[in-house]
Coordinates of N, CA and C in Angstrom, one line a residue:
X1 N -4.6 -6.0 1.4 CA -4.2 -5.8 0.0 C -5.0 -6.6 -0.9
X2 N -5.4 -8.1 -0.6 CA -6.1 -8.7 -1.4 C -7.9 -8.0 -1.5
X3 N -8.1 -7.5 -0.9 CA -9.0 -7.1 -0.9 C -9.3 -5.9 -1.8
X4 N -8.4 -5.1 -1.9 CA -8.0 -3.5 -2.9 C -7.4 -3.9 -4.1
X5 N -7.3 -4.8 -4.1 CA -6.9 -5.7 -5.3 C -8.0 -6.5 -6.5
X6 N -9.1 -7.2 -5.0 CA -10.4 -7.8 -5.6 C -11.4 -6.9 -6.5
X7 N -10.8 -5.6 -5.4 CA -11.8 -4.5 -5.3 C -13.2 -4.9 -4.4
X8 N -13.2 -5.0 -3.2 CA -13.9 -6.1 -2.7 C -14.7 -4.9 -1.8
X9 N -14.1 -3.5 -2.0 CA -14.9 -2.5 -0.8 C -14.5 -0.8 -1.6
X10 N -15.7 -0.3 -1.2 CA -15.9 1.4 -1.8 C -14.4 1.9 -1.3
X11 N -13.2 2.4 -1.7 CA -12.5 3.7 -1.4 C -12.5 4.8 -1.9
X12 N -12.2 5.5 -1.5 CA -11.8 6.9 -1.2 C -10.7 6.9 -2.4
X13 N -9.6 6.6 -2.0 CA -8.0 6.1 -2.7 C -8.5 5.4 -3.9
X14 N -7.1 5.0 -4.9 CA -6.9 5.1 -5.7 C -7.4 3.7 -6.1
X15 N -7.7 2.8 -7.1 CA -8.6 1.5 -7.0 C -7.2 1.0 -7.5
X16 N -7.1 -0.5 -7.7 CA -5.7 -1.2 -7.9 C -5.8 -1.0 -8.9
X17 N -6.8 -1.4 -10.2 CA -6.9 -1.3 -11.5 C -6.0 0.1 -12.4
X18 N -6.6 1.3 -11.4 CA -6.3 2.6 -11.9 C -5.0 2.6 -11.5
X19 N -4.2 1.6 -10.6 CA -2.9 2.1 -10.3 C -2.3 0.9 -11.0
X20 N -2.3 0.2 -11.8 CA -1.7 -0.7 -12.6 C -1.7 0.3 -14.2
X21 N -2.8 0.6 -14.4 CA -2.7 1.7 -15.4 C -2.1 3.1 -15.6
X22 N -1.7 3.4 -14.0 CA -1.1 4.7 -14.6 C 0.5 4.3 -14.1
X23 N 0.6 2.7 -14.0 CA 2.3 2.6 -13.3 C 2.6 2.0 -15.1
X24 N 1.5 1.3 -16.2 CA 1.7 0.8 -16.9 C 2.1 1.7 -18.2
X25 N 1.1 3.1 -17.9 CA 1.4 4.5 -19.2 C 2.7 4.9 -18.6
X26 N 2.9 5.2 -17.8 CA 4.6 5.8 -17.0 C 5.3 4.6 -17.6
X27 N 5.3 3.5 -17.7 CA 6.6 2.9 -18.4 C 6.0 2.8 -20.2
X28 N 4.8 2.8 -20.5 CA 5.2 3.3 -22.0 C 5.7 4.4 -22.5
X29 N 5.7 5.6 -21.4 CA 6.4 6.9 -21.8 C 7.8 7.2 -21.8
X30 N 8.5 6.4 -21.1 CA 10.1 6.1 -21.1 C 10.3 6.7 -22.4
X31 N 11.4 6.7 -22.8 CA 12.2 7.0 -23.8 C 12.9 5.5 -24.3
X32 N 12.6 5.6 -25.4 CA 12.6 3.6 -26.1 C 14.3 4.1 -26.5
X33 N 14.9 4.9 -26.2 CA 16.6 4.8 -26.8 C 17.4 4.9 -25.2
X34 N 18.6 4.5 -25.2 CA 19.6 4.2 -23.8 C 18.9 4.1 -22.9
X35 N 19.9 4.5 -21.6 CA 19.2 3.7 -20.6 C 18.4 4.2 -19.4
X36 N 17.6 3.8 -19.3 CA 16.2 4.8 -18.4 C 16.7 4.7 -16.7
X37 N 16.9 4.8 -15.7 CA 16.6 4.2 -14.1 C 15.7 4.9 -13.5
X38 N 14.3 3.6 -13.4 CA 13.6 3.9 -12.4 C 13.7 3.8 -11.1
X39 N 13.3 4.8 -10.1 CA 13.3 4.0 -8.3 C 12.5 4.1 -8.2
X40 N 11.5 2.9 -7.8 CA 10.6 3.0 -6.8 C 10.2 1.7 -6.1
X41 N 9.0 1.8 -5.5 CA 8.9 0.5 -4.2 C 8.6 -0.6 -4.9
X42 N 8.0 -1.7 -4.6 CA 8.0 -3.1 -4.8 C 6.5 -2.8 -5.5
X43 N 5.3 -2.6 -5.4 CA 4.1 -2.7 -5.9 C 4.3 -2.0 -7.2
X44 N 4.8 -1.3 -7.4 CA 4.9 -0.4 -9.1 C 6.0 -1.5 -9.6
X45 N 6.9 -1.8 -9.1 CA 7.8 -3.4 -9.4 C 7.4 -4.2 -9.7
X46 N 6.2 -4.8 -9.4 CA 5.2 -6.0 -9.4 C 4.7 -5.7 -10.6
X47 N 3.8 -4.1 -10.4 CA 3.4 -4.4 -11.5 C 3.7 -4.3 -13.0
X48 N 4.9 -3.9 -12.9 CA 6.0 -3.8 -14.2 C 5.9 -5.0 -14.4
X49 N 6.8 -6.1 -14.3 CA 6.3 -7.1 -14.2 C 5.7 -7.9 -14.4
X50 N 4.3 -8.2 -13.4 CA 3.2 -8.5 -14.3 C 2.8 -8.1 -15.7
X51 N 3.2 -7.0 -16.0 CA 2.6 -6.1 -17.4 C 3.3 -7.0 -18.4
X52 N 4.5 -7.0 -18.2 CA 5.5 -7.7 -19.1 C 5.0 -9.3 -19.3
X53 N 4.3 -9.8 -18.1 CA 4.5 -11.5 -18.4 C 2.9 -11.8 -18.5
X54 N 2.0 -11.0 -18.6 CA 0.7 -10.7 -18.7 C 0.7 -11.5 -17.3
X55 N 0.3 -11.2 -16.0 CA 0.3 -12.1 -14.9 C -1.2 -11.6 -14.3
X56 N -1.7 -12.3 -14.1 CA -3.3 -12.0 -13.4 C -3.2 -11.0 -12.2
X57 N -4.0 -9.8 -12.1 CA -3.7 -8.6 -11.0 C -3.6 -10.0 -9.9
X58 N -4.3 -10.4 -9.1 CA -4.3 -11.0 -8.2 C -2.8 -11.9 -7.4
X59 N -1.5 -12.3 -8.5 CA -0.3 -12.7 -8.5 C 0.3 -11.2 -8.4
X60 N 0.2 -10.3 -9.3 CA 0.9 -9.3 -9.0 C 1.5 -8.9 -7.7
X61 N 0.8 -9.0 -6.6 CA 1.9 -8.4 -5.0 C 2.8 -9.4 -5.3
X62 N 2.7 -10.7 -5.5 CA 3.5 -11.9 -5.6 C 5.1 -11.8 -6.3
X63 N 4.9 -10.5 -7.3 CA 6.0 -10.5 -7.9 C 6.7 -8.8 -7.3
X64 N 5.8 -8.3 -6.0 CA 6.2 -6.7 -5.0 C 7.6 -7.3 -4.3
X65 N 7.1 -8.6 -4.0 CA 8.2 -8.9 -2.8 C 9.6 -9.3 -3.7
X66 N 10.6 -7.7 -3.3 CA 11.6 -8.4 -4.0 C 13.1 -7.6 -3.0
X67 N 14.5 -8.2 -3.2 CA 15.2 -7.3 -2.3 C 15.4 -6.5 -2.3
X68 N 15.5 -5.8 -1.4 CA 16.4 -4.3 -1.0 C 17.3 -3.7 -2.1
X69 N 17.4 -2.9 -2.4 CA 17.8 -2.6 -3.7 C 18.0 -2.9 -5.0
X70 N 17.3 -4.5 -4.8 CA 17.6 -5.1 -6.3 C 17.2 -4.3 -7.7
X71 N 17.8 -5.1 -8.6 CA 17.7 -4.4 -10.0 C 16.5 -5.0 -10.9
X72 N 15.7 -4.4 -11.6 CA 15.0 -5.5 -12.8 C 15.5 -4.6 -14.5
X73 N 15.4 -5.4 -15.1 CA 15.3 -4.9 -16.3 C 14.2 -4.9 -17.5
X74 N 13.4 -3.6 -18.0 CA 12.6 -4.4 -19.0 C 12.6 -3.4 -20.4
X75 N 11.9 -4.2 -21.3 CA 12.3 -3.7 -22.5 C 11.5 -3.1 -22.6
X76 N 10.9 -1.7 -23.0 CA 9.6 -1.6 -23.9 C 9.5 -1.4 -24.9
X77 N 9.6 -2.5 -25.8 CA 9.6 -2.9 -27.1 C 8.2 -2.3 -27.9
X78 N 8.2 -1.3 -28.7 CA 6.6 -1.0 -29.1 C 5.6 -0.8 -28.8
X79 N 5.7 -1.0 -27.7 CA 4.3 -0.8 -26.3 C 4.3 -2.1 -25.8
X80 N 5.0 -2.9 -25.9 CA 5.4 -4.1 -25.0 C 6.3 -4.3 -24.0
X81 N 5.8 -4.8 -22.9 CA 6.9 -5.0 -22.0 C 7.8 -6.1 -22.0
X82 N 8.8 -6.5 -22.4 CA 9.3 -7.8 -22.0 C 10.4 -7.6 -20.6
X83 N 10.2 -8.4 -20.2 CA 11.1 -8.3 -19.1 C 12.4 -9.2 -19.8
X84 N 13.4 -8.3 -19.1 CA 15.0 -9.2 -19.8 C 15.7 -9.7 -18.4
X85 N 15.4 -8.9 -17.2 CA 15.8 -9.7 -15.6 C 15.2 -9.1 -14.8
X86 N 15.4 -9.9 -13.1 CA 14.1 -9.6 -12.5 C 14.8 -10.1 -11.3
X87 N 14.9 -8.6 -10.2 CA 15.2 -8.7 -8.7 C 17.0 -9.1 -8.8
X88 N 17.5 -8.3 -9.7 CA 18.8 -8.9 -9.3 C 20.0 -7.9 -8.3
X89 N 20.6 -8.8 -7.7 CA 21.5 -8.0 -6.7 C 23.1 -8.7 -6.6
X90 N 23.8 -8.6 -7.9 CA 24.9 -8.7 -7.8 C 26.1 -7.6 -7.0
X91 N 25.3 -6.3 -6.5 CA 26.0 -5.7 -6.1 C 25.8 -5.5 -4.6
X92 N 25.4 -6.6 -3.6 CA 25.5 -7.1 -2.9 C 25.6 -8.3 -2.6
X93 N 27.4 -8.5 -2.2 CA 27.9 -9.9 -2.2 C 27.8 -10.6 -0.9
X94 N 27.3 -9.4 0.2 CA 27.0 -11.3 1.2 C 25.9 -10.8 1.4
X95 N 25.6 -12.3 1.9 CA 24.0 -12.8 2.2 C 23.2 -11.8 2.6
X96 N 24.1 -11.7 3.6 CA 23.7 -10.8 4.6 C 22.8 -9.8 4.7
X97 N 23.1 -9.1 3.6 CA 22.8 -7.6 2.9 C 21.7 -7.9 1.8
X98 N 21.3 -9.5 1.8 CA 20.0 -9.1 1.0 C 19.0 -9.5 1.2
X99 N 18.2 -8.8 1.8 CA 17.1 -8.7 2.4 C 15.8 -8.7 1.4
X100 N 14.6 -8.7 2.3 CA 13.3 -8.6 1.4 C 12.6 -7.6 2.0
X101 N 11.7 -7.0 0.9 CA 10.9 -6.1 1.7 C 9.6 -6.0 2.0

């Protein structure tokens, strides 16, 4: 992953750059009124995220790893991301059940 990240080798597949960019236009396309729910995996997570807190691609997986169904929330204020919360799982109350992915 650090390496498709560095960009460190020719692919075939999609380059990290191009997929930070098209997970970054999908959340400026949202609808800026009520309330949106996105699902998806931890890496389009990360990089929401990152986008919001400007975070260097390279931290970005740093912010993939998050629990099993947790929640984040962000704003997109103007074409800004702010994040307002991040990985939460109040709706799993024991330990047990919250896992990483």
């Amino acid at each position: 992953v650090r390496a498709w990240i560095e960009d460190r080798f020719e692919s075939a597949g999609e380059s990290f750059p191009a997929l930070c960019a098209r997970v970054r236009e999908a959340m400026l396309e949202l609808p800026r009124t009520g309330r949106v729910a996105v699902v998806t995996s931890g890496t389009p997570i990360g990089i929401c995220i990152g986008s919001a807190l400007e975070v260097a691609p390279r931290h970005i997986m740093r912010l993939a790893v998050c629990h099993n169904s947790s929640f984040s929330e962000i704003d997109p204020n103007h074409g800004d991301l702010r994040l307002v919360s991040f990985n939460n799982v109040p709706h799993l109350s024991e330990a047990r059940l919250r896992t990483l992915r």
